[in-house]
Amino acid sequence: MTIRRVRIFSLFERFWHWTQMFLILVLMFSGFGLHGFHHLLDFKQAVTLHTLAAFLLLLLWAFSIFWLFTTRNWRHFIPTVKGMWQVLRFYSFGIFQGEHHPYRKAYWRKHNPLQALAYLMLKIVLFPLIWISGLAYLFYFLWRDIPHATQVLDGVALVHTGAAFTIVVFVMIHVYMLTTGHSFKEHVMPMISGFDDVDLSPEEEAYLLKDEPGVIR
Amino acid sequence: MRPFSGHVLAFLLGTLVLTTAQATDQWPTPPASKPPDQVSGPLTGGTGDHSKYEALKQPFSSGPEVTKACLSCHTETGKHFMKNIHWTWEYRNPETGQLLGKKHLVNNFCTNARGNEGMCAQCHAGYGWKDESFDFSDETNIDCLVCHETTGTYYKTPNSEGSPACSVMFEDMAPIDYNLVAQSVGLPQRANCGTCHFHGGGGDNVKHGDLSSALTNPPRDLDVHMDAKGLNFACTACHITKSHIWAGSRYHVIAKDEKGTGKPGERRDVATCESCHGNEPHPVDSLAPFKLNDHISSVACQTCHIPEYARGGVATETDWDWRTAGKTRNGEGYHEHGYTQGNGEERYTYKSIKGTFTYGENLVPLYRWFDGQMNYTTIDTKFDVTKPVAINDFTGSREDPRSRIWPFKRMTTWMPADMGNGTLVYNHLWGQDEDSYWGNYDMGKSIAHGMKAFNLPYSGEYGFVKTYSYWPITHMVAPKEQALDCADCHSKNGRLQGVEGVYMPGRDNNRWLDLIGIIAVAGTFLVILGHALVRIFSPKGAKH
Ligand code: HEM
């Protein structure tokens, strides 16, 4: 096994990540603005911005889902317990002892097991919660005449705001995690340049060198 | 190139029009002319000139004579007219069965017209109703002129003399030139309807708050539709008329019109905003109007588009206290000024005949779900005299498909009631006799008289109850730039603070969720901070 610098994030993935980050920040800012936590935007501006950003994000997600499944990249997010314990132990103890992060990126496993699980939950629980409740919220006037519509609306607002708080927590932890292990910069760079250290098997290395020379340095 | 030259041309033409307009403005004496006719809906224009008709050139000495002349050509109009509420003063609500109309109701302004027709029926579209003997089947008793004459010189006086203390008000008025007024007739102008409707409750804008003399010639700011220099709508542009029956009734409000404009060419006999503007009135050029069009199903147009009522310099009464009525100086009634309204006019704040008044202008309405159904406390309704009584209460809720959020003026009045029986009373206000309140100031006597005259049970014990009445606000539609903004309602302590039954983002939040959310975010922050500190200070972990 050799550690090589390999392009693990394609251009689309990087575009996706940073656009998603930007849109989620806009949604957080405008969402909590219209919720009444700040008054930097008036309600009309906040709703307009929020809805616009939401549509863009949905569009981005539609592309990303297509991309994940057509490129087989979805496999990075299959949950696994292999190595989970070591990672948990590292963040709780090892990190304070100057240990190195136990996880080595593999070509078909670019996230550590904790990361993979966290991102998976984000993708299949939190994001669907927020967009389904968000769309229901947006189109309230289409279903306002069903029985118990007001209670349903209460629930929609509850789920949406609850998911929003959870996303804030996620973002905080996510950003903090970047400061662990290597330096912050080293963590962020792969999402910019696309390249990171990956533990390659000889076969993978040989394959990449021969067939995908642009992906390996 | 083309559009550019077009703009230049438009600019040059614009300047030209502007300069000629300025030139005419500066004429020493502008040419005298009648103001342009108001827009009265489909009938605008007409087909005849009443100053040319022989029937209107004969000498007239009274209103009924003019009416006869009118009916000689308009042969069916008398029959039509007699069915409408301006004539009958009576309305049977098809849903509640309540017998309503000015003939029967007690309101919390001047209280009851019943028994006081000698005075109050000045605003009956007829001649001579002073008591129960009035003949509702005589067509010549119809007053055509009050609605149709356009000179502004026609007027009405009380049908009976009343106490000498009051009748002095109506002396020394210039005689009416009946031929002049008869030949001037046209479709009703705002001033015609306003003669009565701007003065409901006993004075200018006293009752409704959104109907005042300021609407006779309103600027655009006050009412976009009636704007004298703009659309110049007469009342009948919206209150469209068929055979002398008008659309639009406060006794039977359409709180939510889901039909909109109807099919092309279809005429809808309703006075709703939607009947002209449709059900998607906001042109969708961005995201906000799309949301606004959604709001149509919950919010009446009036709620956002009439941000305040009693605008335009004429105040409305908000509180009336009958308890102070009846004070005299040297045995005579008097009145006091005490309020100067926006247009500079003085308003009475006390009158011996009525009590004490409080005024307001540019008022923010009360907002409530409203299904269009008013329930009246009528003369035979029993109530608890120790609690405030709603003279007209209304229902409506988020769950009710007919309801929307509407603006209201709420009137508060302490008014006389039968404390023994727990009912309202008919007060005998107007009369030449010793019992009439206006002139004699003895409420015990006047109530006893008023009740007896209609064989109503009266315990003999009168007192005062606190009452409310609710007036849906629907006139004085402001220009769109002045409509409410989203944040006026979608905020803490916003305009819709008192409206129940719906979650509104910006106004409402789940306190528990917010608490848990804030704790979670703050907790995460603390954990991160702790983790980071341990990392920094643990000797071996410094780097990582
Ligand atoms: C595709 C995704 C989303 C959609 C379709 C969406 C849609 C909406 C809608 C329609 C509203 C109600 C605004 C209104 O009054 O009209 C809303 C409120 C809100 N949104 Fe979103 N949103 C989305 C994503 C997000 C995200 C990612 C966040 C934050 C991380 C967020 C935070 C909030 C908050 C805090 C509120 C206020 C809730 C309340 O006060 O009840 N939203 N959203």
PDB file of N, CA and C in Angstrom, chain A residues 34-35 37 42-44 47-48 51-52 55 91 95-100 137-141 144-145 148-151 153-154 157-158 161-162 165 168-169 172-173 176 179-182, chain B residues 256 287-288 290-291 294-295 297-298 369 398-399 403 485-487 490 492 501-503 505-506 508-510 513-514 517-518 520-521 524-525 528 531-532 534-535 538-541 543-544:
ATOM      1  N   LEU A  34     -36.467  35.447   8.981  1.00  0.00           N
ATOM      2  CA  LEU A  34     -37.932  35.511   8.917  1.00  0.00           C
ATOM      3  C   LEU A  34     -38.569  34.857  10.132  1.00  0.00           C
ATOM      4  N   HIS A  35     -37.813  34.026  10.790  1.00  0.00           N
ATOM      5  CA  HIS A  35     -38.299  33.439  12.037  1.00  0.00           C
ATOM      6  C   HIS A  35     -38.320  34.481  13.154  1.00  0.00           C
ATOM      7  N   PHE A  37     -35.344  35.966  14.495  1.00  0.00           N
ATOM      8  CA  PHE A  37     -34.143  36.006  15.338  1.00  0.00           C
ATOM      9  C   PHE A  37     -33.264  37.223  15.051  1.00  0.00           C
ATOM     10  N   ASP A  42     -35.933  42.582   6.004  1.00  0.00           N
ATOM     11  CA  ASP A  42     -37.334  42.616   6.400  1.00  0.00           C
ATOM     12  C   ASP A  42     -37.989  41.321   5.914  1.00  0.00           C
ATOM     13  N   PHE A  43     -39.189  41.074   6.372  1.00  0.00           N
ATOM     14  CA  PHE A  43     -39.803  39.768   6.139  1.00  0.00           C
ATOM     15  C   PHE A  43     -39.890  39.422   4.654  1.00  0.00           C
ATOM     16  N   LYS A  44     -40.278  40.424   3.874  1.00  0.00           N
ATOM     17  CA  LYS A  44     -40.464  40.177   2.446  1.00  0.00           C
ATOM     18  C   LYS A  44     -39.139  39.785   1.792  1.00  0.00           C
ATOM     19  N   VAL A  47     -38.131  36.242   2.935  1.00  0.00           N
ATOM     20  CA  VAL A  47     -38.878  35.156   2.288  1.00  0.00           C
ATOM     21  C   VAL A  47     -38.440  35.009   0.834  1.00  0.00           C
ATOM     22  N   THR A  48     -38.265  36.126   0.158  1.00  0.00           N
ATOM     23  CA  THR A  48     -37.863  36.075  -1.244  1.00  0.00           C
ATOM     24  C   THR A  48     -36.508  35.378  -1.373  1.00  0.00           C
ATOM     25  N   THR A  51     -36.744  31.611  -0.416  1.00  0.00           N
ATOM     26  CA  THR A  51     -37.397  30.771  -1.416  1.00  0.00           C
ATOM     27  C   THR A  51     -36.500  30.591  -2.634  1.00  0.00           C
ATOM     28  N   LEU A  52     -35.861  31.679  -3.034  1.00  0.00           N
ATOM     29  CA  LEU A  52     -34.968  31.616  -4.188  1.00  0.00           C
ATOM     30  C   LEU A  52     -33.818  30.645  -3.922  1.00  0.00           C
ATOM     31  N   PHE A  55     -34.955  27.053  -3.963  1.00  0.00           N
ATOM     32  CA  PHE A  55     -35.134  26.470  -5.291  1.00  0.00           C
ATOM     33  C   PHE A  55     -33.789  26.116  -5.915  1.00  0.00           C
ATOM     34  N   TYR A  91     -11.306  10.716  18.569  1.00  0.00           N
ATOM     35  CA  TYR A  91     -11.856  12.048  18.878  1.00  0.00           C
ATOM     36  C   TYR A  91     -12.063  12.247  20.371  1.00  0.00           C
ATOM     37  N   ILE A  95      -6.887  12.094  20.290  1.00  0.00           N
ATOM     38  CA  ILE A  95      -6.598  13.434  19.789  1.00  0.00           C
ATOM     39  C   ILE A  95      -5.852  14.283  20.814  1.00  0.00           C
ATOM     40  N   PHE A  96      -6.148  14.021  22.115  1.00  0.00           N
ATOM     41  CA  PHE A  96      -5.480  14.788  23.168  1.00  0.00           C
ATOM     42  C   PHE A  96      -4.084  14.243  23.469  1.00  0.00           C
ATOM     43  N   GLN A  97      -3.810  13.041  22.984  1.00  0.00           N
ATOM     44  CA  GLN A  97      -2.523  12.397  23.261  1.00  0.00           C
ATOM     45  C   GLN A  97      -1.541  12.594  22.113  1.00  0.00           C
ATOM     46  N   GLY A  98      -1.929  13.364  21.141  1.00  0.00           N
ATOM     47  CA  GLY A  98      -1.043  13.589  20.010  1.00  0.00           C
ATOM     48  C   GLY A  98      -1.011  12.441  19.034  1.00  0.00           C
ATOM     49  N   GLU A  99      -2.014  11.534  19.142  1.00  0.00           N
ATOM     50  CA  GLU A  99      -2.054  10.427  18.197  1.00  0.00           C
ATOM     51  C   GLU A  99      -2.409  10.926  16.806  1.00  0.00           C
ATOM     52  N   HIS A 100      -2.131  10.094  15.823  1.00  0.00           N
ATOM     53  CA  HIS A 100      -2.559  10.427  14.474  1.00  0.00           C
ATOM     54  C   HIS A 100      -3.945   9.863  14.221  1.00  0.00           C
ATOM     55  N   TYR A 137     -44.439  23.908   3.315  1.00  0.00           N
ATOM     56  CA  TYR A 137     -44.596  25.244   3.870  1.00  0.00           C
ATOM     57  C   TYR A 137     -44.891  26.245   2.752  1.00  0.00           C
ATOM     58  N   LEU A 138     -44.073  26.145   1.706  1.00  0.00           N
ATOM     59  CA  LEU A 138     -44.194  27.088   0.594  1.00  0.00           C
ATOM     60  C   LEU A 138     -45.559  26.978  -0.079  1.00  0.00           C
ATOM     61  N   PHE A 139     -46.037  25.732  -0.201  1.00  0.00           N
ATOM     62  CA  PHE A 139     -47.298  25.548  -0.925  1.00  0.00           C
ATOM     63  C   PHE A 139     -48.481  25.334   0.006  1.00  0.00           C
ATOM     64  N   TYR A 140     -48.359  25.899   1.196  1.00  0.00           N
ATOM     65  CA  TYR A 140     -49.439  25.805   2.191  1.00  0.00           C
ATOM     66  C   TYR A 140     -50.806  26.168   1.616  1.00  0.00           C
ATOM     67  N   PHE A 141     -50.822  27.203   0.795  1.00  0.00           N
ATOM     68  CA  PHE A 141     -52.126  27.662   0.311  1.00  0.00           C
ATOM     69  C   PHE A 141     -52.777  26.674  -0.649  1.00  0.00           C
ATOM     70  N   ARG A 144     -54.472  24.319   2.192  1.00  0.00           N
ATOM     71  CA  ARG A 144     -55.020  24.942   3.392  1.00  0.00           C
ATOM     72  C   ARG A 144     -56.448  24.470   3.702  1.00  0.00           C
ATOM     73  N   ASP A 145     -57.143  23.894   2.734  1.00  0.00           N
ATOM     74  CA  ASP A 145     -58.515  23.489   2.990  1.00  0.00           C
ATOM     75  C   ASP A 145     -58.686  22.023   3.360  1.00  0.00           C
ATOM     76  N   HIS A 148     -57.828  19.752   9.333  1.00  0.00           N
ATOM     77  CA  HIS A 148     -56.726  19.971  10.288  1.00  0.00           C
ATOM     78  C   HIS A 148     -55.502  20.641   9.662  1.00  0.00           C
ATOM     79  N   ALA A 149     -55.735  21.432   8.635  1.00  0.00           N
ATOM     80  CA  ALA A 149     -54.605  22.064   7.946  1.00  0.00           C
ATOM     81  C   ALA A 149     -53.761  22.911   8.907  1.00  0.00           C
ATOM     82  N   THR A 150     -54.407  23.565   9.861  1.00  0.00           N
ATOM     83  CA  THR A 150     -53.613  24.450  10.731  1.00  0.00           C
ATOM     84  C   THR A 150     -52.689  23.653  11.636  1.00  0.00           C
ATOM     85  N   GLN A 151     -53.181  22.498  12.117  1.00  0.00           N
ATOM     86  CA  GLN A 151     -52.309  21.660  12.946  1.00  0.00           C
ATOM     87  C   GLN A 151     -51.157  21.120  12.103  1.00  0.00           C
ATOM     88  N   LEU A 153     -49.885  22.570   9.571  1.00  0.00           N
ATOM     89  CA  LEU A 153     -48.958  23.684   9.356  1.00  0.00           C
ATOM     90  C   LEU A 153     -48.058  23.879  10.579  1.00  0.00           C
ATOM     91  N   ASP A 154     -48.661  23.783  11.761  1.00  0.00           N
ATOM     92  CA  ASP A 154     -47.855  23.839  12.993  1.00  0.00           C
ATOM     93  C   ASP A 154     -46.732  22.818  12.928  1.00  0.00           C
ATOM     94  N   ALA A 157     -44.041  23.665  10.321  1.00  0.00           N
ATOM     95  CA  ALA A 157     -43.137  24.720  10.807  1.00  0.00           C
ATOM     96  C   ALA A 157     -42.190  24.144  11.863  1.00  0.00           C
ATOM     97  N   LEU A 158     -42.740  23.248  12.681  1.00  0.00           N
ATOM     98  CA  LEU A 158     -41.934  22.630  13.745  1.00  0.00           C
ATOM     99  C   LEU A 158     -40.799  21.795  13.151  1.00  0.00           C
ATOM    100  N   THR A 161     -38.253  24.129  11.260  1.00  0.00           N
ATOM    101  CA  THR A 161     -37.377  24.900  12.145  1.00  0.00           C
ATOM    102  C   THR A 161     -36.462  23.956  12.925  1.00  0.00           C
ATOM    103  N   GLY A 162     -37.011  22.817  13.353  1.00  0.00           N
ATOM    104  CA  GLY A 162     -36.204  21.843  14.085  1.00  0.00           C
ATOM    105  C   GLY A 162     -35.046  21.348  13.229  1.00  0.00           C
ATOM    106  N   PHE A 165     -32.392  24.037  12.951  1.00  0.00           N
ATOM    107  CA  PHE A 165     -31.501  24.088  14.120  1.00  0.00           C
ATOM    108  C   PHE A 165     -30.464  22.959  14.033  1.00  0.00           C
ATOM    109  N   VAL A 168     -27.740  23.741  11.707  1.00  0.00           N
ATOM    110  CA  VAL A 168     -26.792  24.694  12.295  1.00  0.00           C
ATOM    111  C   VAL A 168     -25.776  23.934  13.151  1.00  0.00           C
ATOM    112  N   VAL A 169     -26.302  23.011  13.978  1.00  0.00           N
ATOM    113  CA  VAL A 169     -25.412  22.220  14.831  1.00  0.00           C
ATOM    114  C   VAL A 169     -24.441  21.409  13.967  1.00  0.00           C
ATOM    115  N   MET A 172     -21.720  23.579  12.579  1.00  0.00           N
ATOM    116  CA  MET A 172     -20.731  23.947  13.596  1.00  0.00           C
ATOM    117  C   MET A 172     -19.728  22.807  13.817  1.00  0.00           C
ATOM    118  N   ILE A 173     -20.261  21.596  13.985  1.00  0.00           N
ATOM    119  CA  ILE A 173     -19.377  20.459  14.243  1.00  0.00           C
ATOM    120  C   ILE A 173     -18.500  20.184  13.026  1.00  0.00           C
ATOM    121  N   TYR A 176     -15.721  22.597  12.857  1.00  0.00           N
ATOM    122  CA  TYR A 176     -14.752  22.342  13.929  1.00  0.00           C
ATOM    123  C   TYR A 176     -13.876  21.133  13.601  1.00  0.00           C
ATOM    124  N   THR A 179     -10.576  21.412  11.958  1.00  0.00           N
ATOM    125  CA  THR A 179      -9.397  21.866  12.681  1.00  0.00           C
ATOM    126  C   THR A 179      -8.680  20.695  13.337  1.00  0.00           C
ATOM    127  N   THR A 180      -9.308  19.522  13.316  1.00  0.00           N
ATOM    128  CA  THR A 180      -8.674  18.373  13.974  1.00  0.00           C
ATOM    129  C   THR A 180      -7.800  17.639  12.974  1.00  0.00           C
ATOM    130  N   GLY A 181      -6.975  16.720  13.518  1.00  0.00           N
ATOM    131  CA  GLY A 181      -6.112  15.953  12.624  1.00  0.00           C
ATOM    132  C   GLY A 181      -5.021  16.860  12.091  1.00  0.00           C
ATOM    133  N   HIS A 182      -5.047  17.096  10.782  1.00  0.00           N
ATOM    134  CA  HIS A 182      -4.057  18.007  10.209  1.00  0.00           C
ATOM    135  C   HIS A 182      -4.486  19.432  10.500  1.00  0.00           C
TER     136      HIS A 182
ATOM    137  N   LYS B 256     -65.707  36.208   1.224  1.00  0.00           N
ATOM    138  CA  LYS B 256     -64.722  35.565   0.360  1.00  0.00           C
ATOM    139  C   LYS B 256     -65.416  35.243  -0.947  1.00  0.00           C
ATOM    140  N   LEU B 287     -41.337  36.908  -6.791  1.00  0.00           N
ATOM    141  CA  LEU B 287     -41.831  35.888  -5.885  1.00  0.00           C
ATOM    142  C   LEU B 287     -42.942  36.394  -4.959  1.00  0.00           C
ATOM    143  N   ALA B 288     -42.792  37.641  -4.500  1.00  0.00           N
ATOM    144  CA  ALA B 288     -43.736  38.176  -3.513  1.00  0.00           C
ATOM    145  C   ALA B 288     -45.185  38.182  -4.016  1.00  0.00           C
ATOM    146  N   PHE B 290     -46.592  36.280  -6.073  1.00  0.00           N
ATOM    147  CA  PHE B 290     -47.068  34.894  -6.102  1.00  0.00           C
ATOM    148  C   PHE B 290     -47.598  34.527  -4.723  1.00  0.00           C
ATOM    149  N   LYS B 291     -46.859  34.905  -3.693  1.00  0.00           N
ATOM    150  CA  LYS B 291     -47.294  34.655  -2.313  1.00  0.00           C
ATOM    151  C   LYS B 291     -48.531  35.489  -1.982  1.00  0.00           C
ATOM    152  N   ASP B 294     -51.576  33.947  -3.190  1.00  0.00           N
ATOM    153  CA  ASP B 294     -51.958  32.839  -2.310  1.00  0.00           C
ATOM    154  C   ASP B 294     -52.779  33.336  -1.124  1.00  0.00           C
ATOM    155  N   HIS B 295     -52.380  34.479  -0.609  1.00  0.00           N
ATOM    156  CA  HIS B 295     -53.019  34.991   0.605  1.00  0.00           C
ATOM    157  C   HIS B 295     -54.497  35.321   0.421  1.00  0.00           C
ATOM    158  N   SER B 297     -56.878  33.582  -0.230  1.00  0.00           N
ATOM    159  CA  SER B 297     -57.813  32.644   0.388  1.00  0.00           C
ATOM    160  C   SER B 297     -57.935  32.843   1.898  1.00  0.00           C
ATOM    161  N   SER B 298     -57.009  33.568   2.508  1.00  0.00           N
ATOM    162  CA  SER B 298     -57.102  33.788   3.955  1.00  0.00           C
ATOM    163  C   SER B 298     -57.345  35.240   4.335  1.00  0.00           C
ATOM    164  N   TRP B 369     -61.144  37.022  11.871  1.00  0.00           N
ATOM    165  CA  TRP B 369     -61.771  36.123  10.890  1.00  0.00           C
ATOM    166  C   TRP B 369     -63.235  36.489  10.806  1.00  0.00           C
ATOM    167  N   ARG B 398     -60.672  30.324  11.100  1.00  0.00           N
ATOM    168  CA  ARG B 398     -59.768  29.772  10.112  1.00  0.00           C
ATOM    169  C   ARG B 398     -60.363  28.511   9.475  1.00  0.00           C
ATOM    170  N   GLU B 399     -61.101  27.766  10.272  1.00  0.00           N
ATOM    171  CA  GLU B 399     -61.609  26.480   9.773  1.00  0.00           C
ATOM    172  C   GLU B 399     -62.777  26.645   8.810  1.00  0.00           C
ATOM    173  N   SER B 403     -64.669  32.136   5.527  1.00  0.00           N
ATOM    174  CA  SER B 403     -64.090  33.237   6.299  1.00  0.00           C
ATOM    175  C   SER B 403     -62.759  33.708   5.753  1.00  0.00           C
ATOM    176  N   ASP B 485     -47.229  46.078   4.238  1.00  0.00           N
ATOM    177  CA  ASP B 485     -46.085  45.267   3.859  1.00  0.00           C
ATOM    178  C   ASP B 485     -46.185  43.934   4.601  1.00  0.00           C
ATOM    179  N   CYS B 486     -45.514  42.899   4.071  1.00  0.00           N
ATOM    180  CA  CYS B 486     -45.567  41.580   4.726  1.00  0.00           C
ATOM    181  C   CYS B 486     -45.290  41.696   6.229  1.00  0.00           C
ATOM    182  N   ALA B 487     -44.232  42.473   6.530  1.00  0.00           N
ATOM    183  CA  ALA B 487     -43.768  42.533   7.916  1.00  0.00           C
ATOM    184  C   ALA B 487     -44.764  43.233   8.840  1.00  0.00           C
ATOM    185  N   HIS B 490     -46.442  39.859   9.590  1.00  0.00           N
ATOM    186  CA  HIS B 490     -45.503  38.778   9.910  1.00  0.00           C
ATOM    187  C   HIS B 490     -44.404  39.295  10.825  1.00  0.00           C
ATOM    188  N   LYS B 492     -43.619  40.032  15.382  1.00  0.00           N
ATOM    189  CA  LYS B 492     -44.148  40.000  16.753  1.00  0.00           C
ATOM    190  C   LYS B 492     -44.909  41.309  16.973  1.00  0.00           C
ATOM    191  N   GLY B 501     -55.906  30.996  15.404  1.00  0.00           N
ATOM    192  CA  GLY B 501     -56.226  29.818  14.592  1.00  0.00           C
ATOM    193  C   GLY B 501     -55.284  29.551  13.446  1.00  0.00           C
ATOM    194  N   VAL B 502     -54.170  30.268  13.364  1.00  0.00           N
ATOM    195  CA  VAL B 502     -53.251  29.970  12.273  1.00  0.00           C
ATOM    196  C   VAL B 502     -51.835  30.323  12.680  1.00  0.00           C
ATOM    197  N   TYR B 503     -50.882  29.474  12.225  1.00  0.00           N
ATOM    198  CA  TYR B 503     -49.476  29.721  12.483  1.00  0.00           C
ATOM    199  C   TYR B 503     -48.957  30.656  11.405  1.00  0.00           C
ATOM    200  N   PRO B 505     -45.539  32.505  10.120  1.00  0.00           N
ATOM    201  CA  PRO B 505     -44.098  32.684  10.318  1.00  0.00           C
ATOM    202  C   PRO B 505     -43.771  34.159  10.559  1.00  0.00           C
ATOM    203  N   GLY B 506     -42.867  34.397  11.460  1.00  0.00           N
ATOM    204  CA  GLY B 506     -42.511  35.771  11.803  1.00  0.00           C
ATOM    205  C   GLY B 506     -43.296  36.261  13.002  1.00  0.00           C
ATOM    206  N   ASP B 508     -45.427  33.888  14.862  1.00  0.00           N
ATOM    207  CA  ASP B 508     -45.509  32.769  15.802  1.00  0.00           C
ATOM    208  C   ASP B 508     -44.208  31.982  15.830  1.00  0.00           C
ATOM    209  N   ASN B 509     -44.007  31.315  16.928  1.00  0.00           N
ATOM    210  CA  ASN B 509     -42.911  30.358  17.009  1.00  0.00           C
ATOM    211  C   ASN B 509     -43.273  29.360  18.098  1.00  0.00           C
ATOM    212  N   ASN B 510     -42.677  28.192  18.019  1.00  0.00           N
ATOM    213  CA  ASN B 510     -42.886  27.214  19.067  1.00  0.00           C
ATOM    214  C   ASN B 510     -41.830  27.474  20.140  1.00  0.00           C
ATOM    215  N   LEU B 513     -39.485  24.599  20.998  1.00  0.00           N
ATOM    216  CA  LEU B 513     -38.527  24.278  19.947  1.00  0.00           C
ATOM    217  C   LEU B 513     -37.391  25.299  19.931  1.00  0.00           C
ATOM    218  N   ASP B 514     -37.767  26.573  20.027  1.00  0.00           N
ATOM    219  CA  ASP B 514     -36.743  27.615  20.013  1.00  0.00           C
ATOM    220  C   ASP B 514     -35.794  27.444  21.194  1.00  0.00           C
ATOM    221  N   GLY B 517     -33.652  24.426  20.554  1.00  0.00           N
ATOM    222  CA  GLY B 517     -32.740  24.755  19.461  1.00  0.00           C
ATOM    223  C   GLY B 517     -31.591  25.630  19.939  1.00  0.00           C
ATOM    224  N   ILE B 518     -31.945  26.644  20.727  1.00  0.00           N
ATOM    225  CA  ILE B 518     -30.897  27.554  21.201  1.00  0.00           C
ATOM    226  C   ILE B 518     -29.958  26.818  22.156  1.00  0.00           C
ATOM    227  N   ALA B 520     -29.336  23.657  22.097  1.00  0.00           N
ATOM    228  CA  ALA B 520     -28.521  22.730  21.301  1.00  0.00           C
ATOM    229  C   ALA B 520     -27.360  23.456  20.641  1.00  0.00           C
ATOM    230  N   VAL B 521     -27.651  24.616  20.064  1.00  0.00           N
ATOM    231  CA  VAL B 521     -26.596  25.363  19.384  1.00  0.00           C
ATOM    232  C   VAL B 521     -25.561  25.850  20.399  1.00  0.00           C
ATOM    233  N   THR B 524     -23.585  22.860  21.687  1.00  0.00           N
ATOM    234  CA  THR B 524     -22.587  22.428  20.716  1.00  0.00           C
ATOM    235  C   THR B 524     -21.373  23.345  20.772  1.00  0.00           C
ATOM    236  N   PHE B 525     -21.652  24.622  20.861  1.00  0.00           N
ATOM    237  CA  PHE B 525     -20.572  25.594  20.922  1.00  0.00           C
ATOM    238  C   PHE B 525     -19.684  25.330  22.137  1.00  0.00           C
ATOM    239  N   ILE B 528     -17.609  22.169  21.698  1.00  0.00           N
ATOM    240  CA  ILE B 528     -16.503  22.437  20.778  1.00  0.00           C
ATOM    241  C   ILE B 528     -15.407  23.210  21.500  1.00  0.00           C
ATOM    242  N   HIS B 531     -13.607  20.940  23.932  1.00  0.00           N
ATOM    243  CA  HIS B 531     -12.773  20.009  23.189  1.00  0.00           C
ATOM    244  C   HIS B 531     -11.514  20.715  22.715  1.00  0.00           C
ATOM    245  N   ALA B 532     -11.695  21.905  22.192  1.00  0.00           N
ATOM    246  CA  ALA B 532     -10.558  22.656  21.667  1.00  0.00           C
ATOM    247  C   ALA B 532      -9.596  23.023  22.792  1.00  0.00           C
ATOM    248  N   VAL B 534      -9.121  21.511  25.679  1.00  0.00           N
ATOM    249  CA  VAL B 534      -8.389  20.330  26.135  1.00  0.00           C
ATOM    250  C   VAL B 534      -7.268  20.009  25.146  1.00  0.00           C
ATOM    251  N   ARG B 535      -7.589  20.132  23.837  1.00  0.00           N
ATOM    252  CA  ARG B 535      -6.572  19.851  22.825  1.00  0.00           C
ATOM    253  C   ARG B 535      -5.386  20.782  22.956  1.00  0.00           C
ATOM    254  N   SER B 538      -3.599  20.041  26.456  1.00  0.00           N
ATOM    255  CA  SER B 538      -3.014  18.739  26.765  1.00  0.00           C
ATOM    256  C   SER B 538      -1.643  18.691  26.084  1.00  0.00           C
ATOM    257  N   PRO B 539      -0.583  18.326  26.859  1.00  0.00           N
ATOM    258  CA  PRO B 539       0.799  18.494  26.403  1.00  0.00           C
ATOM    259  C   PRO B 539       1.077  17.845  25.054  1.00  0.00           C
ATOM    260  N   LYS B 540       0.545  16.626  24.883  1.00  0.00           N
ATOM    261  CA  LYS B 540       0.935  15.924  23.662  1.00  0.00           C
ATOM    262  C   LYS B 540       0.047  16.272  22.472  1.00  0.00           C
ATOM    263  N   GLY B 541      -1.079  16.860  22.786  1.00  0.00           N
ATOM    264  CA  GLY B 541      -2.040  17.057  21.694  1.00  0.00           C
ATOM    265  C   GLY B 541      -1.950  18.425  21.071  1.00  0.00           C
ATOM    266  N   LYS B 543      -0.488  19.917  18.746  1.00  0.00           N
ATOM    267  CA  LYS B 543      -0.576  20.119  17.307  1.00  0.00           C
ATOM    268  C   LYS B 543      -1.940  19.733  16.726  1.00  0.00           C
ATOM    269  N   HIS B 544      -2.550  18.757  17.409  1.00  0.00           N
ATOM    270  CA  HIS B 544      -3.710  18.190  16.740  1.00  0.00           C
ATOM    271  C   HIS B 544      -5.004  18.546  17.402  1.00  0.00           C
TER     272      HIS B 544
END
